[in-house]
Coordinates of C-alpha atoms in Angstrom, one line a residue:
Chain A
X1268 CA 221.9 -69.0 66.0
X1269 CA 221.5 -70.5 69.3
X1270 CA 218.6 -69.1 71.2
X1271 CA 219.1 -68.3 74.9
X1272 CA 216.1 -68.4 77.2
X1273 CA 216.2 -67.5 80.8
X1274 CA 214.7 -69.9 83.3
X1275 CA 212.1 -67.3 84.3
X1276 CA 211.2 -66.9 80.6
X1277 CA 210.7 -70.6 80.3
X1278 CA 208.5 -70.8 83.3
X1279 CA 206.4 -67.8 82.1
X1280 CA 206.1 -69.2 78.6
X1281 CA 205.1 -72.7 79.9
X1282 CA 202.5 -71.3 82.2
X1283 CA 201.1 -69.1 79.5
X1284 CA 201.0 -72.0 77.1
X1285 CA 199.2 -74.3 79.6
X1286 CA 196.7 -71.5 80.3
X1287 CA 196.0 -71.0 76.6
X1288 CA 195.6 -74.7 76.0
X1289 CA 193.6 -75.1 79.2
X1290 CA 191.3 -72.3 78.1
X1291 CA 190.9 -73.8 74.7
X1292 CA 190.2 -77.3 76.1
X1293 CA 187.8 -75.8 78.6
X1294 CA 186.0 -74.0 75.8
X1295 CA 185.8 -77.2 73.8
X1296 CA 184.6 -79.2 76.8
X1297 CA 182.0 -76.6 77.6
X1298 CA 180.7 -76.6 74.1
X1299 CA 180.2 -80.4 74.0
X1300 CA 176.5 -81.1 74.5
X1301 CA 175.1 -84.5 75.3
X1302 CA 173.2 -84.4 72.0
X1303 CA 176.5 -84.2 70.1
X1304 CA 177.7 -87.4 71.7
X1305 CA 174.4 -89.1 70.9
X1306 CA 174.5 -88.0 67.3
X1307 CA 178.0 -89.3 66.9
X1308 CA 177.2 -92.6 68.4
X1309 CA 174.0 -93.2 66.5
X1310 CA 175.6 -92.4 63.1
X1311 CA 178.4 -94.8 63.9
X1312 CA 176.3 -97.7 65.0
X1313 CA 173.3 -97.3 62.8
X1314 CA 175.0 -96.1 59.6
X1315 CA 174.0 -93.1 57.5
X1316 CA 170.4 -91.8 58.0
X1317 CA 168.5 -88.6 57.4
X1318 CA 166.7 -87.2 60.3
X1319 CA 165.7 -83.6 61.3
X1320 CA 167.4 -82.3 64.5
X1321 CA 164.0 -81.9 66.2
X1322 CA 163.2 -85.6 65.7
X1323 CA 166.6 -86.8 66.8
X1324 CA 166.3 -84.5 69.8
X1325 CA 163.1 -86.3 70.7
X1326 CA 164.9 -89.7 70.6
X1327 CA 167.6 -88.3 72.8
X1328 CA 165.0 -86.9 75.2
X1329 CA 163.4 -90.3 75.5
X1330 CA 166.7 -91.9 76.2
X1331 CA 167.8 -89.2 78.7
X1332 CA 164.6 -89.5 80.7
X1333 CA 165.9 -92.9 81.8
X1334 CA 169.6 -92.2 81.8
X1335 CA 171.2 -88.8 81.3
X1336 CA 174.0 -88.7 78.8
X1337 CA 177.4 -87.5 80.1
X1338 CA 178.4 -83.9 79.5
X1339 CA 181.3 -81.8 80.5
X1340 CA 184.6 -83.7 80.6
X1341 CA 183.0 -87.1 80.3
X1342 CA 181.0 -86.0 77.4
X1343 CA 184.1 -84.5 75.7
X1344 CA 185.9 -87.8 76.3
X1345 CA 183.2 -89.7 74.6
X1346 CA 183.0 -87.2 71.7
X1347 CA 186.7 -87.4 71.3
X1348 CA 186.6 -91.2 71.2
X1349 CA 183.9 -91.1 68.5
X1350 CA 185.9 -88.5 66.5
X1351 CA 189.4 -90.1 66.3
X1352 CA 190.2 -93.4 64.5
X1353 CA 190.5 -96.2 67.0
X1354 CA 189.0 -94.0 69.7
X1355 CA 186.0 -96.2 70.5
X1356 CA 188.1 -99.4 70.4
X1357 CA 190.5 -97.8 72.9
X1358 CA 187.7 -96.7 75.1
X1359 CA 186.2 -100.1 75.1
X1360 CA 189.3 -101.5 76.7
X1361 CA 189.0 -99.2 79.7
X1362 CA 187.0 -101.3 82.2
X1363 CA 184.9 -98.6 83.8
X1364 CA 184.4 -96.0 81.0
X1365 CA 184.3 -98.8 78.4
X1366 CA 181.4 -100.5 80.1
X1367 CA 179.6 -97.2 80.5
X1368 CA 180.2 -96.4 76.8
X1369 CA 178.8 -99.8 75.8
X1370 CA 175.6 -99.2 77.9
X1371 CA 175.1 -95.8 76.3
X1372 CA 175.6 -96.9 72.7
X1373 CA 173.3 -99.9 73.1
X1374 CA 170.7 -97.9 75.0
X1375 CA 170.7 -95.2 72.4
X1376 CA 170.6 -97.6 69.5
X1377 CA 167.7 -99.4 71.1
X1378 CA 165.8 -96.2 71.8
X1379 CA 166.4 -95.0 68.2
X1380 CA 165.1 -98.3 66.8
X1381 CA 162.1 -98.4 69.0
X1382 CA 160.9 -94.8 68.7
X1383 CA 161.5 -94.1 65.0
X1384 CA 160.4 -95.4 61.6
X1385 CA 163.9 -96.6 60.8
X1386 CA 163.0 -100.3 60.8
X1387 CA 159.9 -99.7 58.7
X1388 CA 162.1 -97.9 56.2
X1389 CA 164.4 -100.8 56.0
X1390 CA 167.5 -98.9 56.8
X1391 CA 167.5 -97.1 53.4
X1392 CA 169.9 -94.1 53.8
X1393 CA 167.8 -91.8 51.6
X1394 CA 164.6 -92.4 53.7
X1395 CA 163.5 -89.6 56.0
X1396 CA 163.6 -91.0 59.5
X1397 CA 161.1 -89.5 61.9
X1398 CA 160.4 -89.9 65.6
X1399 CA 157.2 -91.9 66.0
X1400 CA 157.0 -92.1 69.8
X1401 CA 157.2 -94.7 72.5
X1402 CA 154.9 -97.7 72.0
X1403 CA 153.6 -99.3 75.2
X1404 CA 151.7 -102.2 73.7
X1405 CA 153.0 -104.8 71.3
X1406 CA 156.3 -102.9 71.4
X1407 CA 158.7 -105.5 69.8
X1408 CA 159.1 -104.7 66.1
X1409 CA 160.8 -108.1 65.6
X1410 CA 158.1 -110.4 67.2
X1411 CA 156.4 -112.9 65.0
X1412 CA 152.8 -112.9 66.1
X1413 CA 151.2 -115.1 63.5
X1414 CA 148.5 -117.3 65.0
X1415 CA 149.4 -120.9 65.7
Chain B
X1099 CA 130.9 -109.1 94.1
X1100 CA 129.6 -109.0 97.7
X1101 CA 131.8 -106.3 99.1
X1102 CA 131.4 -105.5 102.8
X1103 CA 132.9 -102.2 104.0
X1104 CA 131.0 -101.6 107.3
X1105 CA 133.0 -102.9 110.3
X1106 CA 129.8 -102.8 112.4
X1107 CA 128.1 -105.3 110.2
X1108 CA 131.0 -107.7 110.4
X1109 CA 131.9 -107.6 114.0
X1110 CA 131.0 -110.8 115.9
X1111 CA 129.8 -112.5 112.7
X1112 CA 130.5 -116.2 112.3
X1113 CA 131.7 -117.8 109.0
X1114 CA 132.2 -121.4 108.0
X1115 CA 135.5 -120.4 106.3
X1116 CA 137.7 -117.3 106.8
X1117 CA 140.3 -116.8 104.1
X1118 CA 143.2 -114.4 104.4
X1119 CA 144.4 -113.0 101.1
X1120 CA 143.3 -113.1 97.5
X1121 CA 146.4 -114.1 95.6
X1122 CA 147.3 -117.5 94.0
X1123 CA 147.2 -119.4 97.2
X1124 CA 143.9 -118.2 98.6
X1125 CA 142.0 -117.8 95.3
X1126 CA 142.8 -121.2 93.9
X1127 CA 141.8 -122.7 97.3
X1128 CA 138.6 -120.8 97.2
X1129 CA 137.9 -121.9 93.6
X1130 CA 138.1 -125.6 94.6
X1131 CA 136.3 -125.0 97.9
X1132 CA 133.3 -123.6 96.1
X1133 CA 132.8 -126.9 94.2
X1134 CA 131.8 -128.3 97.6
X1135 CA 129.2 -126.6 99.7
X1136 CA 131.7 -124.3 101.2
X1137 CA 129.2 -122.7 103.5
X1138 CA 129.5 -119.0 104.3
X1139 CA 132.9 -117.7 103.4
X1140 CA 134.7 -114.5 104.4
X1141 CA 137.7 -113.3 102.4
X1142 CA 139.9 -110.7 104.0
X1143 CA 142.2 -108.7 101.7
X1144 CA 144.6 -106.0 103.1
X1145 CA 144.8 -104.0 99.9
X1146 CA 142.1 -102.5 97.6
X1147 CA 140.9 -103.7 94.2
X1148 CA 142.7 -102.0 91.3
X1149 CA 141.5 -103.0 87.9
X1150 CA 143.7 -103.2 84.8
X1151 CA 142.8 -99.7 83.7
X1152 CA 143.8 -98.3 87.1
X1153 CA 147.0 -100.1 87.1
X1154 CA 148.0 -98.9 83.7
X1155 CA 147.0 -95.3 84.4
X1156 CA 148.9 -95.3 87.7
X1157 CA 151.9 -97.4 86.5
X1158 CA 151.5 -99.5 89.7
X1159 CA 149.9 -102.8 90.8
X1160 CA 148.7 -101.3 94.0
X1161 CA 148.2 -98.0 95.9
X1162 CA 149.9 -99.7 98.9
X1163 CA 153.6 -99.8 98.4
X1164 CA 154.7 -103.3 99.4
X1165 CA 158.1 -102.0 100.6
X1166 CA 156.3 -100.1 103.3
X1167 CA 154.8 -103.3 104.7
X1168 CA 158.0 -104.9 106.0
X1169 CA 161.4 -103.9 107.3
X1170 CA 164.8 -105.3 106.7
X1171 CA 168.4 -104.8 107.6
X1172 CA 169.4 -106.1 104.2
X1173 CA 169.0 -104.1 101.0
X1174 CA 167.8 -107.1 99.1
X1175 CA 164.2 -106.3 97.9
X1176 CA 161.3 -108.7 98.4
X1177 CA 158.7 -108.0 95.9
X1178 CA 155.0 -108.7 96.2
X1179 CA 151.6 -107.0 95.7
X1180 CA 149.3 -106.1 98.5
X1181 CA 146.0 -105.8 96.7
X1182 CA 143.1 -107.8 95.3
X1183 CA 144.6 -110.6 93.3
X1184 CA 148.0 -110.4 95.2
X1185 CA 150.9 -111.7 93.1
X1186 CA 148.7 -112.3 90.1
X1187 CA 149.0 -108.6 89.4
X1188 CA 152.7 -108.2 89.3
X1189 CA 153.8 -111.7 88.1
X1190 CA 155.3 -112.3 84.7
X1191 CA 153.1 -115.4 84.2
X1192 CA 155.9 -117.9 83.7
X1193 CA 154.4 -121.3 84.6
X1194 CA 156.9 -124.1 84.6
X1195 CA 156.0 -127.0 86.9
X1196 CA 158.5 -128.1 89.4
X1197 CA 160.8 -130.9 88.4
X1198 CA 160.0 -134.3 89.9
X1199 CA 163.4 -134.4 91.6
X1200 CA 162.6 -131.1 93.3
X1201 CA 160.3 -133.0 95.6
X1202 CA 162.9 -135.6 96.6
X1203 CA 166.0 -133.5 97.1
X1204 CA 167.1 -135.2 100.4
X1205 CA 166.5 -138.8 99.2
X1206 CA 168.2 -138.3 95.8
X1207 CA 171.0 -136.0 96.7
X1208 CA 171.3 -135.8 100.5
X1209 CA 170.7 -132.1 100.8
X1210 CA 167.7 -130.0 101.8
X1211 CA 164.6 -132.0 102.6
X1212 CA 162.0 -134.1 100.9
X1213 CA 158.5 -132.7 100.4
X1214 CA 155.8 -134.8 102.0
X1215 CA 154.1 -135.1 98.6
X1216 CA 155.5 -136.2 95.2
X1217 CA 155.3 -134.8 91.7
X1218 CA 152.7 -137.5 91.0
X1219 CA 150.5 -136.4 93.9
X1220 CA 150.5 -132.8 92.5
X1221 CA 150.3 -133.6 88.8
X1222 CA 146.4 -133.6 88.4
X1223 CA 146.2 -130.3 90.1
X1224 CA 149.0 -128.8 87.9
X1225 CA 146.7 -129.7 85.0
X1226 CA 143.6 -128.1 86.7
X1227 CA 145.5 -124.9 87.5
X1228 CA 146.9 -124.7 84.0
X1229 CA 143.4 -125.1 82.7
X1230 CA 142.0 -122.2 84.8
X1231 CA 144.9 -120.0 83.7
X1232 CA 144.7 -121.1 80.1
X1233 CA 148.4 -121.9 80.0
X1234 CA 150.3 -122.0 76.8
X1235 CA 153.0 -124.7 76.5
X1236 CA 155.2 -127.1 74.7
X1237 CA 153.9 -130.7 74.7
X1238 CA 157.4 -132.0 74.5
X1239 CA 158.0 -130.9 78.1
X1240 CA 156.1 -134.1 79.2
X1241 CA 159.4 -135.8 78.7
X1242 CA 160.7 -134.1 81.8
X1243 CA 157.5 -133.2 83.7
X1244 CA 155.0 -136.0 82.8
X1245 CA 151.4 -134.8 82.3
X1246 CA 148.0 -136.3 82.1
X1247 CA 146.4 -133.4 80.3
X1248 CA 147.5 -131.4 77.3
X1249 CA 148.4 -127.7 77.7
X1250 CA 145.2 -125.7 77.2
X1251 CA 146.9 -123.4 74.7
X1252 CA 149.5 -124.0 72.0
X1253 CA 153.1 -123.0 72.6
X1254 CA 154.3 -119.6 71.8
X1255 CA 156.2 -118.9 68.6
X1256 CA 159.9 -119.7 69.4
X1257 CA 162.8 -117.5 68.4
X1258 CA 165.4 -118.7 65.9
X1259 CA 167.9 -119.6 68.7
X1260 CA 165.1 -121.6 70.4
X1261 CA 164.4 -123.5 67.3
X1262 CA 168.0 -124.4 66.8
X1263 CA 168.4 -125.4 70.5
X1264 CA 165.2 -127.5 70.4
X1265 CA 166.3 -129.3 67.2
X1266 CA 169.6 -130.2 68.7
X1267 CA 168.5 -130.9 72.3
X1268 CA 164.9 -132.0 72.1
X1269 CA 164.8 -133.5 75.6
X1270 CA 166.3 -130.4 77.3
X1271 CA 165.1 -127.3 75.5
X1272 CA 161.4 -126.3 75.5
X1273 CA 159.2 -123.4 74.6
X1274 CA 158.4 -121.6 77.8
X1275 CA 155.1 -122.5 79.5
X1276 CA 153.2 -119.4 80.3
X1277 CA 149.9 -117.9 81.3
X1278 CA 150.5 -115.1 78.8
X1279 CA 147.9 -116.1 76.3
X1280 CA 149.1 -117.4 73.0
X1281 CA 145.6 -117.0 71.6
X1282 CA 142.8 -114.8 72.9
X1283 CA 140.7 -116.7 75.4
X1284 CA 138.4 -116.1 78.4
X1285 CA 138.3 -112.4 77.8
X1286 CA 142.1 -112.0 77.7
X1287 CA 143.8 -110.8 74.6
X1288 CA 146.7 -112.7 73.1
X1289 CA 150.2 -111.7 74.2
X1290 CA 151.7 -109.4 71.6
X1291 CA 155.3 -109.1 73.0
X1292 CA 154.8 -105.8 74.8
X1293 CA 157.8 -107.0 77.0
X1294 CA 156.5 -105.3 80.1
X1295 CA 154.6 -108.0 81.9
X1296 CA 154.4 -106.4 85.4
X1297 CA 151.9 -104.1 83.8
X1298 CA 150.7 -105.8 80.6
X1299 CA 149.2 -103.3 78.3
X1300 CA 147.3 -106.0 76.5
X1301 CA 146.0 -107.6 79.7
X1302 CA 147.2 -110.9 78.2
X1303 CA 148.6 -112.6 81.3
X1304 CA 146.2 -114.3 83.7
X1305 CA 145.3 -112.4 86.8
X1306 CA 142.6 -112.8 89.3
X1307 CA 141.1 -109.6 87.9
X1308 CA 140.8 -110.9 84.4
X1309 CA 140.3 -114.6 85.0
X1310 CA 138.8 -115.4 88.3
X1311 CA 136.5 -112.7 89.7
X1312 CA 133.5 -115.1 89.3
X1313 CA 134.5 -116.9 92.5
X1314 CA 134.3 -113.7 94.4
X1315 CA 130.9 -113.0 92.9
X1316 CA 129.6 -116.3 94.4
X1317 CA 126.7 -115.5 96.9
X1318 CA 128.4 -117.6 99.5
X1319 CA 131.4 -115.3 99.5
X1320 CA 131.8 -112.0 101.3
X1321 CA 134.9 -110.0 100.3
X1322 CA 136.3 -107.3 102.6
X1323 CA 138.9 -105.0 101.1
X1324 CA 141.3 -102.9 103.2
X1325 CA 141.2 -105.5 105.9
X1326 CA 144.6 -106.0 107.5
X1327 CA 144.5 -109.2 109.6
X1328 CA 146.3 -108.4 112.8
X1329 CA 145.9 -111.6 114.7
X1330 CA 144.3 -115.0 114.8
X1331 CA 143.0 -116.2 118.2
X1332 CA 143.5 -119.8 119.1
X1333 CA 143.4 -122.3 121.9
X1334 CA 145.8 -125.2 122.2
X1335 CA 144.7 -126.9 119.0
X1336 CA 142.4 -124.7 117.0
X1337 CA 141.8 -121.2 115.7
X1338 CA 138.6 -119.5 116.8
X1339 CA 138.7 -116.0 115.4
X1340 CA 140.4 -113.5 113.2
X1341 CA 141.0 -109.9 114.2
X1342 CA 141.5 -107.4 111.5
X1343 CA 141.8 -103.7 111.1
X1344 CA 139.1 -102.0 108.9
X1345 CA 139.0 -98.3 108.6
X1346 CA 141.0 -98.0 111.8
X1347 CA 138.6 -100.2 113.8
X1348 CA 139.5 -103.7 115.1
X1349 CA 136.9 -106.2 114.0
X1350 CA 136.7 -109.8 115.2
X1351 CA 135.0 -112.6 113.4
X1352 CA 134.7 -116.2 114.3
X1353 CA 135.1 -119.2 112.0
X1354 CA 135.3 -123.0 111.7
X1355 CA 138.1 -123.1 109.2
X1356 CA 140.8 -120.6 108.6
X1357 CA 143.0 -120.3 105.5
X1358 CA 146.1 -118.3 105.8
X1359 CA 147.4 -117.1 102.4
X1360 CA 148.9 -113.6 102.9
X1361 CA 152.5 -114.2 101.6
X1362 CA 155.8 -115.6 102.9
X1363 CA 156.5 -112.5 104.9
X1364 CA 153.1 -111.5 106.1
X1365 CA 151.7 -114.9 106.9
X1366 CA 154.3 -115.8 109.5
X1367 CA 154.1 -112.2 110.8
X1368 CA 150.4 -112.8 111.5
X1369 CA 151.2 -116.0 113.4
X1370 CA 153.9 -114.3 115.3
X1371 CA 151.6 -111.4 116.3
X1372 CA 149.1 -114.0 117.4
X1373 CA 151.5 -115.8 119.7
X1374 CA 151.0 -118.8 117.5
X1375 CA 154.7 -119.0 117.2
X1376 CA 156.9 -122.1 117.0
X1377 CA 160.5 -122.8 116.4
X1378 CA 160.1 -122.8 112.6
X1379 CA 157.4 -120.2 112.1
X1380 CA 159.1 -117.5 109.9
X1381 CA 162.2 -119.5 109.4
X1382 CA 163.8 -120.4 106.1
X1383 CA 162.8 -117.3 104.0
X1384 CA 164.4 -118.0 100.6
X1385 CA 164.2 -117.6 96.9
X1386 CA 166.2 -118.8 93.9
X1387 CA 169.2 -116.8 92.8
X1388 CA 169.5 -115.3 89.3
X1389 CA 172.0 -113.7 87.0
X1390 CA 172.0 -112.1 83.6
X1391 CA 174.2 -113.5 80.9
X1392 CA 174.4 -112.7 77.2
X1393 CA 175.7 -114.6 74.2
X1394 CA 177.0 -112.8 71.1
X1395 CA 175.8 -114.7 68.0
X1396 CA 177.5 -114.9 64.6
X1397 CA 174.9 -114.4 61.9
X1398 CA 171.8 -115.6 63.8
X1399 CA 169.1 -113.1 64.6
X1400 CA 167.1 -113.3 67.8
X1401 CA 163.8 -111.7 69.0
X1402 CA 161.4 -113.3 66.5
X1403 CA 159.5 -115.0 69.3
X1404 CA 156.0 -114.1 70.3
X1405 CA 156.4 -113.4 74.0
X1406 CA 158.9 -112.0 76.4
X1407 CA 160.6 -115.3 77.4
X1408 CA 160.4 -118.1 74.8
X1409 CA 162.9 -120.8 75.8
X1410 CA 163.5 -122.8 79.0
X1411 CA 166.5 -125.1 79.1
X1412 CA 166.8 -128.0 81.5
X1413 CA 170.3 -129.0 80.4
X1414 CA 171.9 -128.0 83.7
X1415 CA 169.0 -128.9 85.9
X1416 CA 169.2 -132.4 87.4
X1417 CA 172.0 -134.8 88.4
X1418 CA 174.3 -136.0 91.2
X1419 CA 175.9 -132.6 91.2
X1420 CA 173.0 -131.3 93.3
X1421 CA 174.7 -132.8 96.3
X1422 CA 177.3 -130.2 95.9
X1423 CA 175.8 -127.2 94.1
X1424 CA 172.5 -125.9 92.9
X1425 CA 170.5 -126.9 89.8
X1426 CA 170.2 -124.2 87.1
X1427 CA 167.5 -123.3 84.7
X1428 CA 168.4 -121.2 81.7
X1429 CA 165.8 -118.8 80.4
X1430 CA 166.1 -117.7 76.8
X1431 CA 164.9 -114.2 76.4
X1432 CA 163.0 -112.6 73.6
X1433 CA 163.8 -109.1 74.9
X1434 CA 166.9 -107.0 74.7
X1435 CA 167.6 -106.8 78.4
X1436 CA 171.0 -105.0 77.8
X1437 CA 170.0 -103.2 74.6
X1438 CA 170.4 -104.2 71.0
X1439 CA 173.9 -105.1 69.8
X1440 CA 175.8 -102.0 68.7
X1441 CA 177.7 -103.4 65.8
X1442 CA 176.2 -102.1 62.6
X1443 CA 174.0 -104.7 60.8
X1444 CA 174.2 -107.1 63.7
X1445 CA 171.7 -105.5 66.1
X1446 CA 169.7 -108.7 66.7
X1447 CA 172.7 -111.1 66.9
X1448 CA 172.5 -111.5 70.7
X1449 CA 170.9 -113.9 73.1
X1450 CA 170.1 -112.5 76.5
X1451 CA 169.6 -115.2 79.1
X1452 CA 168.8 -115.5 82.8
X1453 CA 170.4 -118.3 84.8
X1454 CA 168.4 -119.1 87.9
X1455 CA 169.8 -121.5 90.5
X1456 CA 168.2 -123.3 93.3
X1457 CA 168.9 -122.3 96.9
X1458 CA 169.2 -124.3 100.1
X1459 CA 166.9 -123.2 102.9
X1460 CA 168.6 -121.6 105.8
X1461 CA 166.7 -121.2 109.0
X1462 CA 168.7 -118.1 109.9
X1463 CA 167.0 -116.3 107.1
X1464 CA 163.8 -115.5 108.7
X1465 CA 160.8 -113.2 109.3
X1466 CA 160.4 -111.8 112.8
X1467 CA 158.1 -109.0 114.0
X1468 CA 159.4 -105.7 115.5
X1469 CA 158.0 -103.8 118.5
X1470 CA 155.3 -102.4 116.3
X1471 CA 154.2 -105.8 115.1
X1472 CA 155.6 -105.1 111.6
X1473 CA 157.3 -107.9 109.7
X1474 CA 161.1 -107.7 109.9
X1475 CA 163.2 -109.7 107.5
X1476 CA 166.6 -111.0 108.5
X1477 CA 168.5 -112.2 105.5
X1478 CA 172.2 -113.1 105.2
X1479 CA 172.6 -113.4 101.4
X1480 CA 172.8 -116.2 98.9
X1481 CA 174.5 -119.5 100.0
X1482 CA 177.7 -121.0 98.6
X1483 CA 175.5 -123.8 97.2
X1484 CA 173.6 -121.5 94.9
X1485 CA 176.6 -119.3 94.1
X1486 CA 178.5 -122.4 93.0
X1487 CA 175.5 -123.4 91.0
X1488 CA 175.8 -120.1 89.2
X1489 CA 179.6 -120.4 88.5
X1490 CA 179.2 -124.0 87.3
X1491 CA 176.3 -123.1 85.1
X1492 CA 178.4 -120.3 83.6
X1493 CA 181.3 -122.6 83.0
X1494 CA 179.0 -125.2 81.3
X1495 CA 177.2 -122.7 79.2
X1496 CA 179.5 -122.8 76.2
X1497 CA 178.8 -126.5 75.8
X1498 CA 175.1 -126.1 76.4
X1499 CA 175.0 -123.5 73.7
X1500 CA 177.0 -125.5 71.1
X1501 CA 174.0 -125.7 68.7
X1502 CA 174.2 -121.9 68.3
X1503 CA 176.8 -119.9 66.5
X1504 CA 178.2 -118.3 69.7
X1505 CA 181.1 -115.9 69.4
X1506 CA 181.3 -114.9 73.0
X1507 CA 179.5 -115.3 76.3
X1508 CA 179.4 -112.3 78.7
X1509 CA 178.3 -112.3 82.3
X1510 CA 176.2 -109.2 82.8
X1511 CA 175.1 -108.9 86.4
X1512 CA 173.3 -110.4 89.4
X1513 CA 169.6 -110.0 89.6
X1514 CA 168.7 -108.4 92.9
X1515 CA 165.6 -110.6 93.3
X1516 CA 163.5 -113.2 91.6
X1517 CA 160.4 -111.7 93.4
X1518 CA 159.7 -115.2 94.7
X1519 CA 159.6 -115.1 98.5
X1520 CA 159.1 -118.6 99.9
X1521 CA 159.5 -121.0 102.7
X1522 CA 158.6 -119.5 106.0
X1523 CA 155.8 -121.9 107.0
X1524 CA 157.2 -125.1 105.4
X1525 CA 155.3 -128.3 104.6
X1526 CA 156.6 -131.6 105.9
X1527 CA 155.8 -134.9 107.4
X1528 CA 157.6 -134.2 110.7
X1529 CA 156.4 -131.5 113.1
X1530 CA 159.9 -131.1 114.3
X1531 CA 161.1 -129.9 110.9
X1532 CA 158.0 -128.3 109.4
X1533 CA 155.0 -126.1 110.3
X1534 CA 152.2 -127.7 108.2
X1535 CA 151.5 -131.3 107.0
X1536 CA 151.1 -132.8 103.6
X1537 CA 147.6 -131.5 103.4
X1538 CA 148.8 -128.1 104.3
X1539 CA 147.1 -128.1 107.7
X1540 CA 149.1 -126.7 110.6
X1541 CA 150.6 -129.5 112.7
X1542 CA 149.1 -128.0 115.9
X1543 CA 146.1 -125.9 114.9
X1544 CA 144.1 -128.4 113.0
X1545 CA 141.6 -126.0 111.5
X1546 CA 144.2 -123.8 110.0
X1547 CA 145.3 -124.3 106.4
X1548 CA 148.3 -122.5 105.1
X1549 CA 148.5 -121.7 101.4
X1550 CA 151.0 -119.9 99.2
X1551 CA 154.7 -120.1 98.6
X1552 CA 155.4 -119.8 102.3
X1553 CA 154.7 -123.6 102.4
X1554 CA 157.5 -124.6 100.1
X1555 CA 159.7 -127.3 101.6
X1556 CA 162.7 -126.6 99.3
X1557 CA 163.6 -124.0 96.7
X1558 CA 163.2 -125.1 93.1
X1559 CA 164.7 -123.0 90.3
X1560 CA 161.3 -122.9 88.7
X1561 CA 158.9 -120.0 89.1
X1562 CA 156.5 -120.8 92.0
X1563 CA 153.1 -119.5 91.1
X1564 CA 151.7 -122.5 89.2
X1565 CA 152.9 -124.8 92.0
X1566 CA 151.2 -122.5 94.6
X1567 CA 147.9 -122.7 92.7
X1568 CA 148.2 -126.5 92.3
X1569 CA 149.0 -127.0 96.0
X1570 CA 146.0 -124.9 97.0
X1571 CA 143.7 -126.9 94.8
X1572 CA 145.0 -130.1 96.2
X1573 CA 144.7 -128.9 99.8
X1574 CA 141.0 -127.9 99.2
X1575 CA 140.4 -131.2 97.5
X1576 CA 142.0 -133.2 100.4
X1577 CA 139.9 -131.2 102.9
X1578 CA 136.7 -131.9 101.0
X1579 CA 137.5 -135.6 100.8
X1580 CA 138.2 -135.6 104.6
X1581 CA 134.9 -133.8 105.2
X1582 CA 133.0 -136.2 103.1
X1583 CA 134.6 -139.1 104.9

């Protein structure tokens, strides 16, 4: 049977649909917190690790003291890029957001490595990673300081 | 330390020597001066003394923000410390000597100017300054910068990329010379790669505070903190007195010899406030021009060196091209300036670098004073000579880095400043093109010695502080020889 829709009905339906989708997207966007983005990025670039939320929140807090993570629409975009296959690669090709995304992922990674026991645990996925704080002195974990 | 704080006790006093400033230029001059009789010496410092603990607790080198001490129509920052020890507080303690060609730019390449002294003239004083600062360095550098004395401290531990570069290019790539101690010495701890040199938590870099306070303890020396020199008073050929503000009071002292070592912005401002102006006073403010570049490495980890910057590469430094564009120094970094690499398992496979190019001196870039007598900087931006030096260096970088497994080289960004203000009271043989002579004495005011990076004739790529120290020691030595004669 051929369905017949009036022009008015089409318009009403379209507007309603957009409104529903819009409300849904808005709800999703509003629910994306900067911490979610950080977690997604860290799990991708570091690999699997075990860490209590409170400790990971401390890492994110240290990072955000210097550079707030995006939230709202920008945060949702980053979260989406992390969630879908090929999303990060696609984002990297966009000059502005791609550069910003790279700065965030490198900054987060660095903060994670410098403020946790991850390197001491040797990257073993089963190890419990904890926040150890910001080290002011002798802060490079990679430096070779053997006397000459 | 003989501190004087009472304006009434200073007013009208006469001193054999009056020194303005306590940074590299003034302190190293004083150090050498005290080997002679020296007489009664007054040292005037605008800022206060902030020891290491104060600086760490306050996350600052001085309570007096330097950006409040000058004005500029250009957003480019000019960094310095107003405080006891001057630039020794905020410096990163990189101590390359200038290249011998730097002193002969005009003769060799037809640009810029020749210094009135040569590398050989300065060489013994480089050694003395390195000894005082207990500089760590790579003996192989003598191939480029000949030396009569060994480095006081052994070289820092190089990174893996440094070792590969040095093995492949032994006459171009060296371990960074630095006054960040390799081994604990003279009360300073060894550098432990804290990677924040402006406020070193280990107090491992040389500063006046940790390595030279003894000269200010000398009974011949009176130090006045919080003394902003307003003017010098002079007749046609000599300076007679200095007028400074202390606790809101103008104080005048007389002297036989005056040593001006504020910095390349404040020293010319003092002369201009004093009506001791001349066509070149304040002209030629400059510094080298830097950028950040990063190489992605394939399978080679970085950051296993023992200090913040471990490698210095001279592969793009000298040659006939300097007629056309600037020399470049490439600094190999042992810090993750742009963060660790994000690819899983390859976090250390990056090589951050700084490329620093020489600049030609432009008299239009200058220091004036405004209606309040405050230094005002006029700066037009980096020249095409230095910018071309950067673009050529970037183009040549793949070849220079051939010994390394480089996947990709990425330009990161310009550096806003090298924090090396220079050139506003230049040294030269001809009074028509310079302010001071080869002995750093003012061409006109023959009892006025100028020290510091304001005296630089041209702009080397290399960091200036060691050269400032060596020039000051030479100037004091020349003065002593002259007095003895």
